[in-house]
Structures are given as C-alpha cells and as structure tokens.
Amino acid sequence: MMNHETAKRSLMTSKRAKDNLVVASIYLILILTAIFVIYPVVWIVLGSMNPGNTLFSSAFIPKGLTLDHYRALLGETDYLIWYKNTMFIATMNMILSTFLIVTSAYAFSRFRFPGRTKSLMAMLVLQMFPGFMGMIAIYILLLQLNMLDNHWGLILVYAGGSIPFGTWLVKGYFDGLPRSLEEAARIDGATNTTIFFRVIMPLSIPIVTFIAVSNFIGPWMDFIFARLVLRSNENKTLAIGLFEMVMGRGNTEFTMFAAGAVLVAIPITLLFLFLQKYIIEGLKAGANKG
Amino acid sequence: MSPQMMTTDAKNPVLYRAVISAILSALFMGLGQLYNRQFMKGILYAALECLVIIVWYKPLIKGIWGLYTLGEQPQVRGARGKIAEQGDHSIFLMIEGVIALLLILVIFIIYIRNIMDAYQTSKKIEQGQKPKTFSESLQNAWDNGYAYILLTPAFFFTLFLTILPLLFGILIAFTNYASPILPPLKLVDWVGFQTFINLFKMEIWSNTFFGVLWWTIIWSILATISTFFVGLFYAVIINHPRIRYKRLWRTVFILPWAIPQFISILIFRNIFNGQFGPLNQYLTKIGFDPIPWLSDPMWAKTALVTVNIWFGFPFWMALMSGVLTGIDRDMYEAAEVDGASGWQKFWKISYPLVMFATAPLLIMGFAGNFNNFNMIYLFTQGGPTNISYSYAGSTDILISWIYKLTLEQNQFNMASVVSILIFVIVAIFSIYNFRKTRAFKEEDMIS
C-alpha cells in the first residue's frame, strides 16, 4: 500500500519535472527568438546614432551616440520633401481607393443588374495578372496625359490597381450583413444613398478600416510604380529615396539611411500594431474570398 | 386595339410599328425615338451619332489603321539627330488603337440599346401605354440604374488603368517590340506566336526560363512552408498553459510584420553584406571564415529563405494564435480525463483545427511568394549574376526577371510572354483555391 503511494507520487514528481523542463525550454526559445527578432531593430536604431558614415564603421556597441545623422538627414537631404510626398500620396490614395471600392462593392452586393456576374468574374481574373504587366502601357498613358513625374498620376495608378481585389473583399463582407435592417429602413422611406450611409457603413467599420489602412500603407512600401512614374528628386517617395541611399556609392550613406529608416518605421509600425486586429481579420477574409 | 386582334392579325400591327422604329433607329440613332415622339431622347441619340460621324470618325479609323499596321513611316533624322520627319510611333499607335477599339465597343453597345429601346417603346405605345417623358426616363434611370451610377467611377478606373494596360501588355507579346527595335526610330511589327516559340525553342531563352521557373517554384514552396510551420510552432508554444505574458510575447513577435517590409529588407541587406556586414564580422570574431552571403548563389538562396522566415512567420503565428485561443478548453480537459499526453492533445485536437482554419490561406501564401518582387529585388537584386542566363541572376524569380527585361533591358515582348505564363500559373492556383474554399464553406466543422 505504502509502496503504491510512493510510486504514484514519484510518477507525479517526474511528470512535474518533465513539465518544468518543457516550460523552461519554451522560455529559453522565446527569449532567444525575441533577441533575433529585436536585433535588426536595435541594430538600425543604434546605427542611426553611430558616429561615422559607413556600414563598416558602424559598431553594435557604439563609442558614443549622436543625433548628427538625423540633423543631416533633415537639413541636407530632401528627406522631408519625400516624407511629405509619401504622406500626400498615401492619404489621397486611401481616400480615393476606399471611395471607389466601397461604392462598387455596395453595388455588387445589394443590386442585381445585367452584367453583374460577368463583371465580378472579370475582376477575379484581372487581379490574377502580375501588377506590372501593364507597366509599359501605364507609362505611355501617363506620358500622353502629361502626368509623368506627377503625384496624381501615381495616385490614379494605385487607386485603379486596388479596385478588383478590394471590391471582392468588401463585397464579401457586405454579403454577410443582414438585410432585415435595410428592408426596415426602406419601408420607412429611406433612399439607397441613406441606407448606404446610415445602415451599411456603420456596420462595416472593420472592413473599411482594413481597406483604408492597407491603401494608406501601400504607397509607403511600393517601389516599382513609384520608380516608374516619379522621376525628379523633389517628387520622390521615401521608398525610392531610401533605396537609392543604400545603393549609392558603396554604402557611404549607411547611417543616414538608418536614420531615415527609423523615422519611417516608427509611425507605420505603431499604426500597424494599433490596428492589427482589423488587418488580420481582413487578410483572413481576403483569402477565403479567393 | 384589343389584345385579341393583336394575336390573330397576321400582319401584326404592333410588331409592324415596332420593327419600323427599330429599323429607323438602326439607320440613324435616334430616328426611331423621334418616330415614337420621344423628342429629347431622340435628339440626344442623334447628337451622339453626329458627334461620332463628324468628330470621332477620323481618329477612330486612324486608331484601327494604326493597330493593324503599327505605322508605316519610321522617324527620319537628318544631320546631328535633328528630326527631319516625325514618322509613326508604333507603340503610341497601338495604345491609340486599343483605346479606339474600346470606344467603338462602347458606341456599339449604345447603338444596340438605341435599337432595342425604339423597338420596346413602340410596342408599348401600340399596346396603349404612354411613352415615358424625358424626365420620367431620367427618374427611372436613377432608380433602376443606381447600381450603374455607383459603378461608373470604378468602371472607368478599371477600364483605363487595368484593362487597357493589360490588353496592351498581351498585344505586346505578339510583336517584335524589343531592343534594338525601339520606336520612334524603328517600326514594330506583328510577329504572331514567334516570341512564344523563341522562349521555348531558343536555348538562351529556354535555359533562363526553365532555370528561373524552377527556382521560383522551389522558392515559393520553401518560403510558404517554412513560415507556416515556424508560425505554427510559436503559436503553439506561446499557447502553453504555463507560459505567462502571452500578449507581450505575441506583440514582440509580430514586430517583423509590422515594420514596413522594404525597410527591413534593406536593413537585412546590410546585415548580410559580405564585406562589412555585422554578421560576417561576428563570424570572423568567433573564428569562422566569412560567408559570401550575397555573392554565392547557394548562400544567397539560403539567406533569402532564412530572412523570409523572419518576415513571414508573424502572420501565421497571429492567425493561428487566434484559432488556438478559440478552441474550447473542455476538449482538452476531456482528452486529459482519457489520459492523453500533451503531444497527443496537440496532434489530435489543436493541429487538425488549426490546419482546417488556415490551410486555405497556404495557397494564397504560395501565390504571394510566387510574385514576391520586393523580397528578391531589394535583398539581392536577383544577383549574383549567372552567366548561363540571359538578363537574369541566380536568385531572380519570374517576376523580378520580367522587371529587368522591361525596365533595364527593353525586352518588352519577352517580358509580356512571361507575364502571360505567370498569369496562367497563378490563375490555376486561384481557381483551385476559389473552388476549394467554396467547398470548405459548406462544411460545418467549426461553426
């Protein structure tokens, strides 16, 4: 009897010991991973405050910290102009794209009209083409319209490209909203426009947030079209400006790049972390809609 | 006129009148409407036809001519590059031709509608209904056409910024538009499927194409699978009941996803820099030889996949954490009562549920990596160079190869051909995914 008890107890303790081991190793893995995840971030922040200009002279534990690179970046380069350009393009693209996507998604979700299914299928096909297949044509079109090296040209390109995918996504969300509320509103004499603003929009804040945020963040990241459309230094966006800093002449502007990178990353990262719930939901919905 | 007569009369007058108005409208837009006494509408239709005949006729014909011939007179330059004769620019002619074709299509649709409208209205008049007045028609259009009005802006954006460029891109594949045949000095010609044949038959092209395609597929599979399972691993271990500060860990690990990607890729490009990068500095300090990260094909590929895990796992982790926390704890407790080990609980409960919720997204991830231009171009620019390839480096995937063909090498026709092939591949995946998710929706494993 006693024997049995001790055996059971020792089994329990061995199980507990094993469990402790598992928990300990998990913590170890988590801490190591956290170091790997955070290392590039710390490295670039320290790099931006390192005395000296080149990548080579940039030590992980710097001899001293300086804000010179930030001063140089803001004072001597066109960085602030690029920042302003990117902000303008991103905001305008957000407004225009969201408007275009939401209106067309509402039409596809709530109205039945000739050509509806065909247009939906057409959009499904359109979003499968590689985005810059039309690059040459867009270039020539903008050239003809005299909109090369013009922010509005770029905004139009972004907004046009966001429609097919976005419309499918938002349409799928609208389809899931109950129709009873709208019908009630219609009986009360509400017009289509009123229903859209008073009934549909308040219920669609998550998906509209997702569309707005992803169209706002897009221009901060895009490299291809910005490089195609924008030519002159004072019209550049941050992505091109920073890329050229790293490419240019053997990384002699590395610390300046680091400072620029930090200043871009902070607001975008915060925005992302703040809205991550919407972003994850939106991406999930997008994948399930094809 | 009674309905009886309508059906008995052989020379059905209702139909007769309707046919006349339809023929009138077919002869000249708006005539049928005038015949039906819908003056405002008729005048508008007629005005449109006048506009087409008088003003647009010439540009439309010229557009079609340009699309067909792609120009007949190349630019002639005199001494010191002075332009002696402007000549035809094949590519501009082609774009104008496509626009003309789209316009003709729109006009044709309006023309058909005009005939149908005349026909229908006459029929109604003969049946004793009053034709709609112009303002009634407008009201009617506002009510019934609300969807069309909503769609108009998006339609024009898509038409001119997506469809038109795509049509043009497809057309380019059937021409010889590639350096050195560049307008305005030379004229481009239609060559049919020649470029497609070249891609598969000419060794310099087929070598590059199949080499790059092979790496694109390997890359997409490795990049997707690795991030998926690393994400799963972290989601599961953070979800362990005895781990504390779960939210903190998740927030830390989501950072790589939150930081703008082009910035972190450029940062990693510096970290992996073969000469000055910190990674090689550390390696030499602890006694290893520096590794040629970006100048050796194999190491460059390894570095790409590794760095991609850093970028990609947070997305899956966040997604799977959501699924894991949503699983009913009772399921685990029931399993414990039955004596299941932690391992068994994972494989029998967590794993199938996570897979069920996230597997459809794997296809999307695959398609995304297939066209992951930023990762490849910003990290290695496709390099190191590969001498057996034409215009591509060892780590180039199809999309970055196209970019180089277009913007750096002016090989427009080949770039278009490869784009069309990419489309076919991605389309197959997307259609498969689409049908699969439909099927998924009908199940109700997770309600």
Short mmCIF file of N, CA and C in Angstrom, two decimals, chain B residues 208-361:
data_model
loop_
_atom_site.label_atom_id
_atom_site.label_comp_id
_atom_site.label_asym_id
_atom_site.label_seq_id
_atom_site.Cartn_x
_atom_site.Cartn_y
_atom_site.Cartn_z
N THR B 208 17.11 30.09 -69.48
CA THR B 208 16.80 31.05 -68.44
C THR B 208 15.40 30.80 -67.90
N PHE B 209 14.46 30.61 -68.83
CA PHE B 209 13.08 30.48 -68.39
C PHE B 209 12.91 29.29 -67.45
N PHE B 210 13.41 28.13 -67.87
CA PHE B 210 13.18 26.95 -67.03
C PHE B 210 14.00 27.03 -65.74
N GLY B 211 15.22 27.58 -65.84
CA GLY B 211 16.01 27.75 -64.62
C GLY B 211 15.31 28.66 -63.62
N VAL B 212 14.84 29.81 -64.11
CA VAL B 212 14.19 30.77 -63.22
C VAL B 212 12.87 30.20 -62.71
N LEU B 213 12.13 29.54 -63.58
CA LEU B 213 10.85 28.96 -63.17
C LEU B 213 11.06 27.94 -62.05
N TRP B 214 12.07 27.11 -62.22
CA TRP B 214 12.37 26.07 -61.23
C TRP B 214 12.64 26.69 -59.87
N TRP B 215 13.50 27.71 -59.85
CA TRP B 215 13.82 28.38 -58.58
C TRP B 215 12.59 29.10 -58.04
N THR B 216 11.77 29.67 -58.92
CA THR B 216 10.57 30.35 -58.45
C THR B 216 9.68 29.37 -57.69
N ILE B 217 9.53 28.17 -58.24
CA ILE B 217 8.66 27.18 -57.60
C ILE B 217 9.28 26.73 -56.27
N ILE B 218 10.59 26.41 -56.30
CA ILE B 218 11.26 25.98 -55.06
C ILE B 218 11.13 27.07 -54.00
N TRP B 219 11.40 28.29 -54.42
CA TRP B 219 11.33 29.43 -53.50
C TRP B 219 9.93 29.56 -52.91
N SER B 220 8.91 29.49 -53.77
CA SER B 220 7.55 29.68 -53.25
C SER B 220 7.21 28.60 -52.25
N ILE B 221 7.59 27.36 -52.56
CA ILE B 221 7.26 26.26 -51.65
C ILE B 221 8.02 26.42 -50.33
N LEU B 222 9.33 26.61 -50.43
CA LEU B 222 10.14 26.74 -49.21
C LEU B 222 9.66 27.92 -48.37
N ALA B 223 9.46 29.05 -49.02
CA ALA B 223 9.10 30.26 -48.28
C ALA B 223 7.75 30.08 -47.59
N THR B 224 6.81 29.43 -48.25
CA THR B 224 5.48 29.28 -47.67
C THR B 224 5.50 28.26 -46.54
N ILE B 225 6.07 27.09 -46.83
CA ILE B 225 6.06 26.02 -45.84
C ILE B 225 6.84 26.42 -44.58
N SER B 226 8.02 27.03 -44.79
CA SER B 226 8.85 27.36 -43.62
C SER B 226 8.13 28.36 -42.72
N THR B 227 7.57 29.41 -43.31
CA THR B 227 6.91 30.40 -42.46
C THR B 227 5.68 29.80 -41.79
N PHE B 228 4.99 28.95 -42.51
CA PHE B 228 3.78 28.33 -41.97
C PHE B 228 4.10 27.53 -40.71
N PHE B 229 5.12 26.66 -40.80
CA PHE B 229 5.38 25.78 -39.67
C PHE B 229 6.10 26.50 -38.53
N VAL B 230 6.96 27.45 -38.88
CA VAL B 230 7.57 28.23 -37.80
C VAL B 230 6.48 29.01 -37.06
N GLY B 231 5.56 29.58 -37.83
CA GLY B 231 4.44 30.30 -37.21
C GLY B 231 3.64 29.39 -36.30
N LEU B 232 3.36 28.19 -36.79
CA LEU B 232 2.60 27.22 -36.00
C LEU B 232 3.33 26.89 -34.71
N PHE B 233 4.64 26.67 -34.84
CA PHE B 233 5.46 26.32 -33.67
C PHE B 233 5.33 27.40 -32.59
N TYR B 234 5.50 28.67 -32.98
CA TYR B 234 5.46 29.72 -31.97
C TYR B 234 4.05 29.91 -31.43
N ALA B 235 3.06 29.78 -32.29
CA ALA B 235 1.69 29.91 -31.80
C ALA B 235 1.43 28.87 -30.73
N VAL B 236 1.90 27.64 -30.97
CA VAL B 236 1.63 26.56 -30.03
C VAL B 236 2.40 26.75 -28.73
N ILE B 237 3.69 27.08 -28.81
CA ILE B 237 4.42 27.16 -27.55
C ILE B 237 3.99 28.37 -26.73
N ILE B 238 3.61 29.45 -27.37
CA ILE B 238 3.13 30.59 -26.57
C ILE B 238 1.80 30.23 -25.91
N ASN B 239 1.07 29.36 -26.57
CA ASN B 239 -0.25 29.00 -26.05
C ASN B 239 -0.16 27.99 -24.90
N HIS B 240 1.03 27.49 -24.59
CA HIS B 240 1.21 26.54 -23.48
C HIS B 240 0.61 27.14 -22.21
N PRO B 241 -0.19 26.38 -21.47
CA PRO B 241 -0.92 26.97 -20.33
C PRO B 241 -0.01 27.60 -19.28
N ARG B 242 1.23 27.13 -19.15
CA ARG B 242 2.03 27.68 -18.06
C ARG B 242 2.92 28.84 -18.50
N ILE B 243 2.81 29.25 -19.75
CA ILE B 243 3.60 30.40 -20.20
C ILE B 243 2.86 31.68 -19.85
N ARG B 244 3.58 32.60 -19.22
CA ARG B 244 2.94 33.85 -18.82
C ARG B 244 3.28 34.97 -19.81
N TYR B 245 2.61 36.08 -19.67
CA TYR B 245 2.79 37.25 -20.55
C TYR B 245 2.58 36.89 -22.02
N LYS B 246 1.53 36.13 -22.32
CA LYS B 246 1.28 35.72 -23.71
C LYS B 246 1.17 36.92 -24.65
N ARG B 247 0.44 37.94 -24.21
CA ARG B 247 0.24 39.11 -25.08
C ARG B 247 1.56 39.78 -25.41
N LEU B 248 2.43 39.87 -24.40
CA LEU B 248 3.72 40.52 -24.60
C LEU B 248 4.53 39.77 -25.66
N TRP B 249 4.60 38.45 -25.52
CA TRP B 249 5.37 37.66 -26.48
C TRP B 249 4.82 37.84 -27.88
N ARG B 250 3.50 37.78 -27.99
CA ARG B 250 2.90 37.91 -29.32
C ARG B 250 3.20 39.27 -29.92
N THR B 251 3.13 40.31 -29.11
CA THR B 251 3.40 41.65 -29.64
C THR B 251 4.84 41.75 -30.11
N VAL B 252 5.76 41.19 -29.33
CA VAL B 252 7.17 41.25 -29.74
C VAL B 252 7.36 40.52 -31.06
N PHE B 253 6.76 39.34 -31.16
CA PHE B 253 6.99 38.52 -32.36
C PHE B 253 6.25 39.03 -33.58
N ILE B 254 5.31 39.94 -33.37
CA ILE B 254 4.58 40.46 -34.53
C ILE B 254 5.34 41.63 -35.15
N LEU B 255 6.34 42.12 -34.44
CA LEU B 255 7.12 43.27 -34.93
C LEU B 255 7.61 43.13 -36.38
N PRO B 256 8.22 41.98 -36.75
CA PRO B 256 8.75 41.91 -38.12
C PRO B 256 7.69 42.13 -39.18
N TRP B 257 6.45 41.81 -38.83
CA TRP B 257 5.37 42.01 -39.79
C TRP B 257 4.96 43.48 -39.81
N ALA B 258 5.05 44.12 -38.64
CA ALA B 258 4.56 45.49 -38.54
C ALA B 258 5.52 46.50 -39.15
N ILE B 259 6.81 46.23 -39.08
CA ILE B 259 7.79 47.17 -39.63
C ILE B 259 7.66 47.15 -41.16
N PRO B 260 7.64 48.34 -41.79
CA PRO B 260 7.50 48.36 -43.24
C PRO B 260 8.51 47.43 -43.90
N GLN B 261 8.02 46.58 -44.78
CA GLN B 261 8.87 45.50 -45.26
C GLN B 261 10.07 45.99 -46.05
N PHE B 262 9.89 47.02 -46.86
CA PHE B 262 11.04 47.41 -47.69
C PHE B 262 12.18 47.90 -46.81
N ILE B 263 11.81 48.48 -45.66
CA ILE B 263 12.87 48.96 -44.76
C ILE B 263 13.61 47.79 -44.15
N SER B 264 12.87 46.79 -43.65
CA SER B 264 13.60 45.70 -43.00
C SER B 264 14.39 44.89 -44.02
N ILE B 265 13.89 44.78 -45.26
CA ILE B 265 14.70 44.06 -46.26
C ILE B 265 16.02 44.80 -46.49
N LEU B 266 15.93 46.11 -46.59
CA LEU B 266 17.17 46.87 -46.81
C LEU B 266 18.10 46.75 -45.60
N ILE B 267 17.52 46.70 -44.40
CA ILE B 267 18.34 46.51 -43.20
C ILE B 267 19.06 45.17 -43.28
N PHE B 268 18.31 44.12 -43.64
CA PHE B 268 18.92 42.80 -43.72
C PHE B 268 19.98 42.73 -44.81
N ARG B 269 19.74 43.45 -45.89
CA ARG B 269 20.73 43.50 -46.94
C ARG B 269 22.06 43.99 -46.39
N ASN B 270 22.00 44.94 -45.47
CA ASN B 270 23.22 45.45 -44.85
C ASN B 270 23.79 44.46 -43.85
N ILE B 271 22.90 43.81 -43.09
CA ILE B 271 23.39 42.85 -42.09
C ILE B 271 24.14 41.72 -42.80
N PHE B 272 23.62 41.30 -43.96
CA PHE B 272 24.23 40.19 -44.69
C PHE B 272 25.34 40.63 -45.63
N ASN B 273 25.65 41.91 -45.64
CA ASN B 273 26.70 42.41 -46.53
C ASN B 273 27.98 41.60 -46.32
N GLY B 274 28.51 41.02 -47.42
CA GLY B 274 29.64 40.11 -47.31
C GLY B 274 30.91 40.74 -46.75
N GLN B 275 31.16 41.99 -47.10
CA GLN B 275 32.40 42.63 -46.68
C GLN B 275 32.29 43.31 -45.33
N PHE B 276 31.24 44.12 -45.17
CA PHE B 276 31.19 44.98 -44.00
C PHE B 276 30.07 44.60 -43.03
N GLY B 277 29.22 43.66 -43.44
CA GLY B 277 28.04 43.37 -42.63
C GLY B 277 28.39 42.81 -41.27
N PRO B 278 27.58 43.11 -40.26
CA PRO B 278 27.87 42.65 -38.90
C PRO B 278 27.89 41.13 -38.79
N LEU B 279 27.07 40.45 -39.58
CA LEU B 279 27.00 39.00 -39.46
C LEU B 279 28.37 38.38 -39.73
N ASN B 280 29.00 38.80 -40.82
CA ASN B 280 30.32 38.25 -41.13
C ASN B 280 31.38 38.73 -40.15
N GLN B 281 31.20 39.93 -39.62
CA GLN B 281 32.14 40.40 -38.60
C GLN B 281 32.09 39.50 -37.37
N TYR B 282 30.88 39.14 -36.94
CA TYR B 282 30.75 38.24 -35.78
C TYR B 282 31.38 36.89 -36.10
N LEU B 283 31.09 36.39 -37.31
CA LEU B 283 31.61 35.07 -37.69
C LEU B 283 33.14 35.06 -37.63
N THR B 284 33.77 36.10 -38.16
CA THR B 284 35.24 36.11 -38.13
C THR B 284 35.74 36.22 -36.70
N LYS B 285 34.99 36.97 -35.87
CA LYS B 285 35.43 37.13 -34.47
C LYS B 285 35.44 35.80 -33.74
N ILE B 286 34.44 34.95 -34.00
CA ILE B 286 34.45 33.66 -33.30
C ILE B 286 35.19 32.60 -34.10
N GLY B 287 35.95 33.02 -35.11
CA GLY B 287 36.89 32.10 -35.73
C GLY B 287 36.43 31.41 -37.00
N PHE B 288 35.28 31.83 -37.57
CA PHE B 288 34.86 31.23 -38.83
C PHE B 288 35.32 32.09 -40.01
N ASP B 289 35.33 31.47 -41.18
CA ASP B 289 35.58 32.27 -42.37
C ASP B 289 34.32 33.06 -42.70
N PRO B 290 34.48 34.25 -43.24
CA PRO B 290 33.27 34.98 -43.66
C PRO B 290 32.55 34.21 -44.77
N ILE B 291 31.24 34.29 -44.75
CA ILE B 291 30.45 33.57 -45.75
C ILE B 291 30.02 34.54 -46.84
N PRO B 292 30.20 34.15 -48.11
CA PRO B 292 29.82 35.06 -49.21
C PRO B 292 28.30 35.08 -49.40
N TRP B 293 27.59 35.68 -48.44
CA TRP B 293 26.13 35.61 -48.40
C TRP B 293 25.47 35.99 -49.72
N LEU B 294 25.90 37.14 -50.25
CA LEU B 294 25.16 37.64 -51.41
C LEU B 294 25.88 37.37 -52.72
N SER B 295 27.10 36.82 -52.67
CA SER B 295 27.81 36.61 -53.94
C SER B 295 27.88 35.15 -54.36
N ASP B 296 27.43 34.24 -53.51
CA ASP B 296 27.39 32.83 -53.90
C ASP B 296 25.92 32.43 -54.06
N PRO B 297 25.56 31.80 -55.19
CA PRO B 297 24.15 31.50 -55.43
C PRO B 297 23.50 30.72 -54.29
N MET B 298 24.19 29.67 -53.83
CA MET B 298 23.58 28.81 -52.82
C MET B 298 23.36 29.57 -51.50
N TRP B 299 24.40 30.32 -51.08
CA TRP B 299 24.27 31.08 -49.84
C TRP B 299 23.22 32.17 -49.98
N ALA B 300 23.17 32.80 -51.17
CA ALA B 300 22.17 33.85 -51.37
C ALA B 300 20.77 33.28 -51.22
N LYS B 301 20.57 32.08 -51.77
CA LYS B 301 19.25 31.46 -51.65
C LYS B 301 18.94 31.11 -50.20
N THR B 302 19.96 30.57 -49.51
CA THR B 302 19.76 30.25 -48.10
C THR B 302 19.39 31.50 -47.31
N ALA B 303 20.15 32.58 -47.56
CA ALA B 303 19.88 33.83 -46.84
C ALA B 303 18.47 34.32 -47.13
N LEU B 304 18.04 34.21 -48.38
CA LEU B 304 16.69 34.67 -48.73
C LEU B 304 15.63 33.91 -47.95
N VAL B 305 15.75 32.58 -47.95
CA VAL B 305 14.73 31.78 -47.26
C VAL B 305 14.74 32.08 -45.76
N THR B 306 15.96 32.21 -45.19
CA THR B 306 16.06 32.48 -43.75
C THR B 306 15.42 33.83 -43.40
N VAL B 307 15.82 34.85 -44.16
CA VAL B 307 15.29 36.18 -43.87
C VAL B 307 13.78 36.18 -44.06
N ASN B 308 13.32 35.41 -45.05
CA ASN B 308 11.89 35.38 -45.29
C ASN B 308 11.12 34.77 -44.11
N ILE B 309 11.77 33.84 -43.40
CA ILE B 309 11.10 33.29 -42.22
C ILE B 309 10.88 34.41 -41.21
N TRP B 310 11.91 35.23 -41.06
CA TRP B 310 11.81 36.36 -40.12
C TRP B 310 10.59 37.22 -40.46
N PHE B 311 10.40 37.49 -41.77
CA PHE B 311 9.27 38.33 -42.18
C PHE B 311 7.94 37.62 -42.07
N GLY B 312 7.97 36.33 -42.45
CA GLY B 312 6.71 35.66 -42.73
C GLY B 312 6.06 34.98 -41.55
N PHE B 313 6.84 34.56 -40.53
CA PHE B 313 6.20 33.75 -39.50
C PHE B 313 5.18 34.51 -38.65
N PRO B 314 5.37 35.84 -38.41
CA PRO B 314 4.41 36.52 -37.53
C PRO B 314 2.97 36.45 -38.04
N PHE B 315 2.81 36.52 -39.36
CA PHE B 315 1.46 36.48 -39.91
C PHE B 315 0.76 35.18 -39.52
N TRP B 316 1.47 34.06 -39.76
CA TRP B 316 0.87 32.77 -39.43
C TRP B 316 0.69 32.62 -37.93
N MET B 317 1.67 33.11 -37.17
CA MET B 317 1.57 32.98 -35.72
C MET B 317 0.32 33.71 -35.22
N ALA B 318 0.13 34.95 -35.71
CA ALA B 318 -1.02 35.73 -35.26
C ALA B 318 -2.32 35.02 -35.61
N LEU B 319 -2.36 34.51 -36.83
CA LEU B 319 -3.56 33.84 -37.30
C LEU B 319 -3.85 32.59 -36.47
N MET B 320 -2.81 31.78 -36.26
CA MET B 320 -3.01 30.51 -35.57
C MET B 320 -3.26 30.73 -34.08
N SER B 321 -2.65 31.76 -33.50
CA SER B 321 -2.94 32.07 -32.09
C SER B 321 -4.42 32.31 -31.92
N GLY B 322 -4.99 33.03 -32.90
CA GLY B 322 -6.42 33.29 -32.84
C GLY B 322 -7.21 32.00 -32.83
N VAL B 323 -6.82 31.07 -33.68
CA VAL B 323 -7.54 29.79 -33.74
C VAL B 323 -7.36 29.02 -32.44
N LEU B 324 -6.12 28.99 -31.96
CA LEU B 324 -5.83 28.19 -30.75
C LEU B 324 -6.59 28.71 -29.54
N THR B 325 -6.61 30.03 -29.36
CA THR B 325 -7.30 30.55 -28.19
C THR B 325 -8.80 30.35 -28.31
N GLY B 326 -9.26 30.15 -29.55
CA GLY B 326 -10.69 29.95 -29.75
C GLY B 326 -11.15 28.52 -29.48
N ILE B 327 -10.19 27.61 -29.35
CA ILE B 327 -10.59 26.20 -29.14
C ILE B 327 -11.13 26.03 -27.73
N ASP B 328 -12.23 25.33 -27.65
CA ASP B 328 -12.90 25.12 -26.36
C ASP B 328 -11.99 24.33 -25.41
N ARG B 329 -11.77 24.87 -24.20
CA ARG B 329 -10.88 24.20 -23.25
C ARG B 329 -11.43 22.84 -22.82
N ASP B 330 -12.75 22.69 -22.89
CA ASP B 330 -13.38 21.42 -22.50
C ASP B 330 -12.81 20.25 -23.29
N MET B 331 -12.50 20.52 -24.56
CA MET B 331 -11.97 19.45 -25.41
C MET B 331 -10.70 18.89 -24.81
N TYR B 332 -9.82 19.82 -24.35
CA TYR B 332 -8.55 19.36 -23.78
C TYR B 332 -8.79 18.62 -22.47
N GLU B 333 -9.72 19.16 -21.67
CA GLU B 333 -9.98 18.53 -20.38
C GLU B 333 -10.52 17.12 -20.58
N ALA B 334 -11.42 16.99 -21.55
CA ALA B 334 -11.96 15.66 -21.85
C ALA B 334 -10.83 14.72 -22.26
N ALA B 335 -9.89 15.24 -23.06
CA ALA B 335 -8.78 14.41 -23.52
C ALA B 335 -7.90 14.01 -22.34
N GLU B 336 -7.71 14.98 -21.37
CA GLU B 336 -6.88 14.66 -20.21
C GLU B 336 -7.51 13.57 -19.37
N VAL B 337 -8.82 13.65 -19.20
CA VAL B 337 -9.51 12.61 -18.44
C VAL B 337 -9.26 11.26 -19.09
N ASP B 338 -9.24 11.23 -20.40
CA ASP B 338 -8.99 9.97 -21.11
C ASP B 338 -7.51 9.59 -21.12
N GLY B 339 -6.67 10.44 -20.47
CA GLY B 339 -5.26 10.09 -20.32
C GLY B 339 -4.39 10.48 -21.51
N ALA B 340 -4.81 11.49 -22.28
CA ALA B 340 -3.99 11.88 -23.43
C ALA B 340 -2.77 12.68 -22.96
N SER B 341 -1.65 12.46 -23.61
CA SER B 341 -0.45 13.24 -23.30
C SER B 341 -0.53 14.58 -24.03
N GLY B 342 0.38 15.49 -23.66
CA GLY B 342 0.40 16.80 -24.31
C GLY B 342 0.58 16.67 -25.81
N TRP B 343 1.44 15.77 -26.18
CA TRP B 343 1.75 15.51 -27.58
C TRP B 343 0.50 15.07 -28.32
N GLN B 344 -0.21 14.12 -27.71
CA GLN B 344 -1.43 13.61 -28.34
C GLN B 344 -2.49 14.70 -28.46
N LYS B 345 -2.58 15.53 -27.38
CA LYS B 345 -3.56 16.61 -27.42
C LYS B 345 -3.28 17.53 -28.61
N PHE B 346 -1.98 17.79 -28.84
CA PHE B 346 -1.63 18.67 -29.95
C PHE B 346 -2.02 18.04 -31.29
N TRP B 347 -1.59 16.78 -31.50
CA TRP B 347 -1.80 16.18 -32.81
C TRP B 347 -3.25 15.86 -33.08
N LYS B 348 -4.02 15.56 -32.01
CA LYS B 348 -5.40 15.14 -32.23
C LYS B 348 -6.41 16.27 -32.14
N ILE B 349 -6.04 17.34 -31.43
CA ILE B 349 -7.03 18.42 -31.28
C ILE B 349 -6.55 19.71 -31.96
N SER B 350 -5.43 20.26 -31.45
CA SER B 350 -5.02 21.58 -31.95
C SER B 350 -4.67 21.54 -33.43
N TYR B 351 -3.82 20.58 -33.80
CA TYR B 351 -3.30 20.57 -35.16
C TYR B 351 -4.39 20.50 -36.22
N PRO B 352 -5.33 19.53 -36.12
CA PRO B 352 -6.36 19.48 -37.17
C PRO B 352 -7.20 20.75 -37.24
N LEU B 353 -7.50 21.33 -36.06
CA LEU B 353 -8.34 22.53 -36.08
C LEU B 353 -7.60 23.71 -36.71
N VAL B 354 -6.32 23.83 -36.37
CA VAL B 354 -5.53 24.93 -36.95
C VAL B 354 -5.41 24.73 -38.46
N MET B 355 -5.12 23.51 -38.86
CA MET B 355 -4.98 23.24 -40.29
C MET B 355 -6.28 23.55 -41.02
N PHE B 356 -7.37 23.15 -40.42
CA PHE B 356 -8.66 23.38 -41.06
C PHE B 356 -8.88 24.87 -41.31
N ALA B 357 -8.51 25.69 -40.31
CA ALA B 357 -8.79 27.12 -40.43
C ALA B 357 -7.78 27.83 -41.32
N THR B 358 -6.55 27.33 -41.41
CA THR B 358 -5.53 28.12 -42.09
C THR B 358 -5.04 27.52 -43.41
N ALA B 359 -5.31 26.25 -43.66
CA ALA B 359 -4.77 25.63 -44.89
C ALA B 359 -5.18 26.37 -46.17
N PRO B 360 -6.44 26.85 -46.26
CA PRO B 360 -6.78 27.55 -47.50
C PRO B 360 -5.86 28.74 -47.75
N LEU B 361 -5.36 29.34 -46.66
CA LEU B 361 -4.50 30.51 -46.83
C LEU B 361 -3.13 30.14 -47.36
#
